[in-house]
Amino acid sequence: MPRTPWIVGVSGASGTPYAAAVLRALIAAGESVDLVVSRASRLTLLDETGISFRDAHWQSDLRAWLSRGADGKPGTFSVDLDAVRHWSAGDLAAGPSSGSYPTKGMLIVPASTASVAGVALGLSKDLLQRAASVTLKEGRKLIVAVRETPLNGQTLRHLVTLDDAGAIVVPASPAFYAGATHIQDLVDFVAGRVLDAAGVPHGLYRRWQGELGGGAQRAD
């Protein structure tokens, strides 16, 4: 069977734990992943985790990132990177830059307002934006996990443009009915909703069962 990955684009918005949770869950589900880490997101990753993401050492840097919990504790998770391929954000000749390169779709998590604007306007200034534009034109799933507050009118119009183009907008907005007791639970809820939109099975959060009080019981 030909390799048909999900593209995961990580933009410069705050929220690198969301991206880590999505990546771990995709790997756990047996999915192949093509990873694009924007230049701006590397600054955010360094600020939020202390990890430098370098193209020449992407495997060791990615392993250090994905093994870290949302609380910053290293060694929380064990990850296998065999199914992951990394593309430099500046490589516009990369596989995901062409519609003939087979993928299942793309997840931008977290999605900054700048990346939302670039994709909505079709700018393709880097591989993340180009891959998203290709995903839309090929009619594949594009999930945009926007992480910003408050949202101004311009960004809202860009999000409507993406919705009109067929993208699915998933705000990085945790819910509490699942009985979160740890920061990782809140992160996993958002990651789980992103994967729900992609149709990828996971067990990241407790689903609503139509019975009140379930979340409170779990918290107790």
Short mmCIF file of C-alpha atoms in Angstrom, two decimals:
data_model
loop_
_atom_site.label_atom_id
_atom_site.label_comp_id
_atom_site.label_asym_id
_atom_site.label_seq_id
_atom_site.Cartn_x
_atom_site.Cartn_y
_atom_site.Cartn_z
CA MET A 1 0.00 0.00 0.00
CA PRO A 2 1.37 3.48 -0.84
CA ARG A 3 2.15 5.74 2.08
CA THR A 4 -0.68 8.27 2.46
CA PRO A 5 0.06 10.59 5.37
CA TRP A 6 -1.73 13.30 7.25
CA ILE A 7 0.11 16.60 6.97
CA VAL A 8 0.46 18.33 10.32
CA GLY A 9 1.37 22.01 10.12
CA VAL A 10 2.48 23.75 13.31
CA SER A 11 2.23 27.54 13.14
CA GLY A 12 3.52 30.22 15.51
CA ALA A 13 0.46 30.52 17.76
CA SER A 14 0.77 29.61 21.43
CA GLY A 15 -0.35 26.03 21.96
CA THR A 16 2.50 23.66 21.09
CA PRO A 17 1.09 21.07 23.57
CA TYR A 18 -1.97 20.80 21.29
CA ALA A 19 0.26 19.91 18.35
CA ALA A 20 2.18 17.39 20.44
CA ALA A 21 -1.04 15.67 21.55
CA VAL A 22 -2.34 15.48 17.98
CA LEU A 23 0.95 14.06 16.71
CA ARG A 24 1.11 11.40 19.44
CA ALA A 25 -2.50 10.36 18.79
CA LEU A 26 -1.98 10.11 15.03
CA ILE A 27 1.06 7.90 15.58
CA ALA A 28 -0.85 5.77 18.11
CA ALA A 29 -3.67 5.33 15.57
CA GLY A 30 -1.19 3.91 13.05
CA GLU A 31 -1.30 6.96 10.79
CA SER A 32 1.63 8.26 8.77
CA VAL A 33 2.51 11.91 9.35
CA ASP A 34 4.24 14.56 7.28
CA LEU A 35 5.33 17.33 9.64
CA VAL A 36 5.84 21.00 8.75
CA VAL A 37 7.03 23.25 11.58
CA SER A 38 6.95 26.94 10.63
CA ARG A 39 9.78 29.30 11.51
CA ALA A 40 7.55 31.28 13.88
CA SER A 41 6.42 28.11 15.66
CA ARG A 42 10.02 27.24 16.50
CA LEU A 43 10.23 30.44 18.54
CA THR A 44 6.98 29.52 20.31
CA LEU A 45 8.21 25.97 20.95
CA LEU A 46 11.46 27.30 22.42
CA ASP A 47 9.52 29.72 24.64
CA GLU A 48 6.92 27.18 25.82
CA THR A 49 9.17 24.13 26.24
CA GLY A 50 12.81 25.21 26.03
CA ILE A 51 13.28 22.90 23.03
CA SER A 52 15.01 24.12 19.87
CA PHE A 53 13.59 22.51 16.74
CA ARG A 54 16.32 22.16 14.12
CA ASP A 55 15.95 20.71 10.64
CA ALA A 56 19.26 18.85 10.88
CA HIS A 57 18.28 17.27 14.23
CA TRP A 58 14.53 17.10 13.83
CA GLN A 59 14.14 13.52 15.07
CA SER A 60 15.87 14.06 18.40
CA ASP A 61 14.19 17.44 18.86
CA LEU A 62 10.76 16.04 17.97
CA ARG A 63 11.21 13.10 20.33
CA ALA A 64 12.13 15.47 23.17
CA TRP A 65 9.05 17.57 22.39
CA LEU A 66 6.53 14.73 22.08
CA SER A 67 7.78 12.94 25.19
CA ARG A 68 7.06 16.04 27.27
CA GLY A 69 3.70 16.40 29.06
CA ALA A 70 1.57 19.54 28.89
CA ASP A 71 2.84 20.41 32.36
CA GLY A 72 6.39 20.52 31.00
CA LYS A 73 7.54 17.27 32.61
CA PRO A 74 9.98 15.42 30.30
CA GLY A 75 9.72 11.68 29.74
CA THR A 76 5.95 11.61 30.27
CA PHE A 77 5.25 9.87 26.95
CA SER A 78 7.06 7.32 24.81
CA VAL A 79 6.92 7.89 21.05
CA ASP A 80 7.91 6.01 17.90
CA LEU A 81 8.81 8.32 15.01
CA ASP A 82 9.08 5.67 12.27
CA ALA A 83 5.86 6.91 10.62
CA VAL A 84 6.88 10.58 10.69
CA ARG A 85 8.52 12.48 7.85
CA HIS A 86 9.70 16.05 8.31
CA TRP A 87 9.72 18.75 5.64
CA SER A 88 11.45 22.09 6.11
CA ALA A 89 9.04 25.03 6.14
CA GLY A 90 11.11 26.76 3.47
CA ASP A 91 11.13 23.79 1.07
CA LEU A 92 8.56 24.74 -1.55
CA ALA A 93 9.68 21.79 -3.68
CA ALA A 94 8.62 19.35 -0.94
CA GLY A 95 6.11 16.59 -1.60
CA PRO A 96 3.13 18.33 0.09
CA SER A 97 3.56 21.35 -2.20
CA SER A 98 2.05 19.37 -5.09
CA GLY A 99 -1.47 18.05 -5.52
CA SER A 100 -0.08 14.87 -7.07
CA TYR A 101 1.53 13.98 -3.73
CA PRO A 102 -1.01 11.69 -2.00
CA THR A 103 -2.22 12.72 1.46
CA LYS A 104 -5.33 12.17 3.56
CA GLY A 105 -5.55 15.86 4.38
CA MET A 106 -3.96 18.44 6.64
CA LEU A 107 -4.26 19.59 10.24
CA ILE A 108 -2.96 23.03 11.22
CA VAL A 109 -2.56 22.95 14.99
CA PRO A 110 -2.24 25.41 16.50
CA ALA A 111 -3.24 27.83 13.75
CA SER A 112 -2.15 31.43 14.21
CA THR A 113 -4.15 34.32 12.78
CA ALA A 114 -1.25 34.94 10.38
CA SER A 115 -1.44 31.39 9.02
CA VAL A 116 -5.24 31.63 8.80
CA ALA A 117 -4.91 34.84 6.79
CA GLY A 118 -2.21 33.40 4.53
CA VAL A 119 -4.25 30.31 3.68
CA ALA A 120 -7.48 32.28 3.24
CA LEU A 121 -5.75 34.69 0.85
CA GLY A 122 -3.84 31.95 -0.97
CA LEU A 123 -0.44 33.51 -0.27
CA SER A 124 1.62 30.27 -0.06
CA LYS A 125 4.56 32.14 1.48
CA ASP A 126 5.94 28.94 3.04
CA LEU A 127 5.34 25.21 2.85
CA LEU A 128 2.68 25.27 5.56
CA GLN A 129 0.53 27.72 3.62
CA ARG A 130 1.27 26.06 0.28
CA ALA A 131 0.34 22.61 1.59
CA ALA A 132 -2.91 24.00 2.99
CA SER A 133 -3.77 25.61 -0.35
CA VAL A 134 -3.05 22.33 -2.13
CA THR A 135 -5.22 20.46 0.37
CA LEU A 136 -8.15 22.77 -0.39
CA LYS A 137 -7.76 22.69 -4.16
CA GLU A 138 -7.59 18.89 -4.14
CA GLY A 139 -10.78 18.66 -2.06
CA ARG A 140 -9.04 16.98 0.88
CA LYS A 141 -9.79 17.61 4.54
CA LEU A 142 -8.25 20.74 6.03
CA ILE A 143 -8.74 21.20 9.78
CA VAL A 144 -7.70 24.54 11.23
CA ALA A 145 -7.31 24.66 15.03
CA VAL A 146 -7.24 28.42 15.49
CA ARG A 147 -5.72 29.59 18.78
CA GLU A 148 -6.26 33.29 19.46
CA THR A 149 -8.42 35.52 21.64
CA PRO A 150 -10.10 37.88 21.12
CA LEU A 151 -10.79 37.45 17.43
CA ASN A 152 -11.13 40.63 15.38
CA GLY A 153 -13.40 41.08 12.39
CA GLN A 154 -10.63 40.55 9.86
CA THR A 155 -9.69 37.14 11.30
CA LEU A 156 -13.36 36.16 11.55
CA ARG A 157 -13.80 36.98 7.86
CA HIS A 158 -10.73 34.89 7.02
CA LEU A 159 -12.19 31.97 8.99
CA VAL A 160 -15.49 32.30 7.11
CA THR A 161 -13.51 32.25 3.86
CA LEU A 162 -11.83 29.01 4.91
CA ASP A 163 -15.19 27.53 5.93
CA ASP A 164 -16.65 28.48 2.55
CA ALA A 165 -13.66 26.79 0.87
CA GLY A 166 -14.41 23.52 2.68
CA ALA A 167 -12.06 23.74 5.66
CA ILE A 168 -13.20 22.76 9.15
CA VAL A 169 -12.49 25.39 11.80
CA VAL A 170 -11.87 23.91 15.26
CA PRO A 171 -11.19 26.61 17.88
CA ALA A 172 -8.68 25.51 20.51
CA SER A 173 -11.37 25.78 23.18
CA PRO A 174 -11.28 23.12 25.95
CA ALA A 175 -14.52 21.85 27.48
CA PHE A 176 -14.99 20.71 31.07
CA TYR A 177 -17.76 18.11 30.90
CA ALA A 178 -15.18 15.36 30.39
CA GLY A 179 -14.03 15.78 34.00
CA ALA A 180 -10.59 17.29 33.47
CA THR A 181 -8.33 16.98 36.50
CA HIS A 182 -5.03 17.93 34.84
CA ILE A 183 -3.79 20.38 32.22
CA GLN A 184 -3.11 17.40 29.94
CA ASP A 185 -6.83 16.54 30.02
CA LEU A 186 -7.72 19.99 28.67
CA VAL A 187 -5.06 19.74 25.97
CA ASP A 188 -6.20 16.24 25.01
CA PHE A 189 -9.81 17.40 24.67
CA VAL A 190 -8.86 19.95 22.01
CA ALA A 191 -6.56 17.45 20.28
CA GLY A 192 -9.36 14.90 20.34
CA ARG A 193 -11.83 17.29 18.73
CA VAL A 194 -9.28 17.99 15.97
CA LEU A 195 -8.95 14.26 15.35
CA ASP A 196 -12.75 13.86 15.44
CA ALA A 197 -12.95 16.37 12.60
CA ALA A 198 -10.35 14.36 10.70
CA GLY A 199 -12.15 11.07 11.33
CA VAL A 200 -9.19 9.53 13.17
CA PRO A 201 -10.10 7.22 16.10
CA HIS A 202 -8.64 8.02 19.51
CA GLY A 203 -9.32 7.77 23.23
CA LEU A 204 -8.15 11.20 24.31
CA TYR A 205 -11.24 12.34 26.21
CA ARG A 206 -14.46 11.11 27.80
CA ARG A 207 -17.33 11.57 25.37
CA TRP A 208 -20.71 12.96 26.34
CA GLN A 209 -23.11 10.12 27.18
CA GLY A 210 -26.26 12.15 27.81
CA GLU A 211 -26.04 11.86 31.59
CA LEU A 212 -25.42 14.83 33.86
CA GLY A 213 -22.68 14.65 36.47
CA GLY A 214 -20.30 12.30 34.70
CA GLY A 215 -17.51 14.84 34.62
CA ALA A 216 -17.92 15.67 38.30
CA GLN A 217 -17.78 11.98 39.24
CA ARG A 218 -14.53 11.56 37.36
CA ALA A 219 -13.03 14.61 39.04
CA ASP A 220 -13.93 13.16 42.47
#
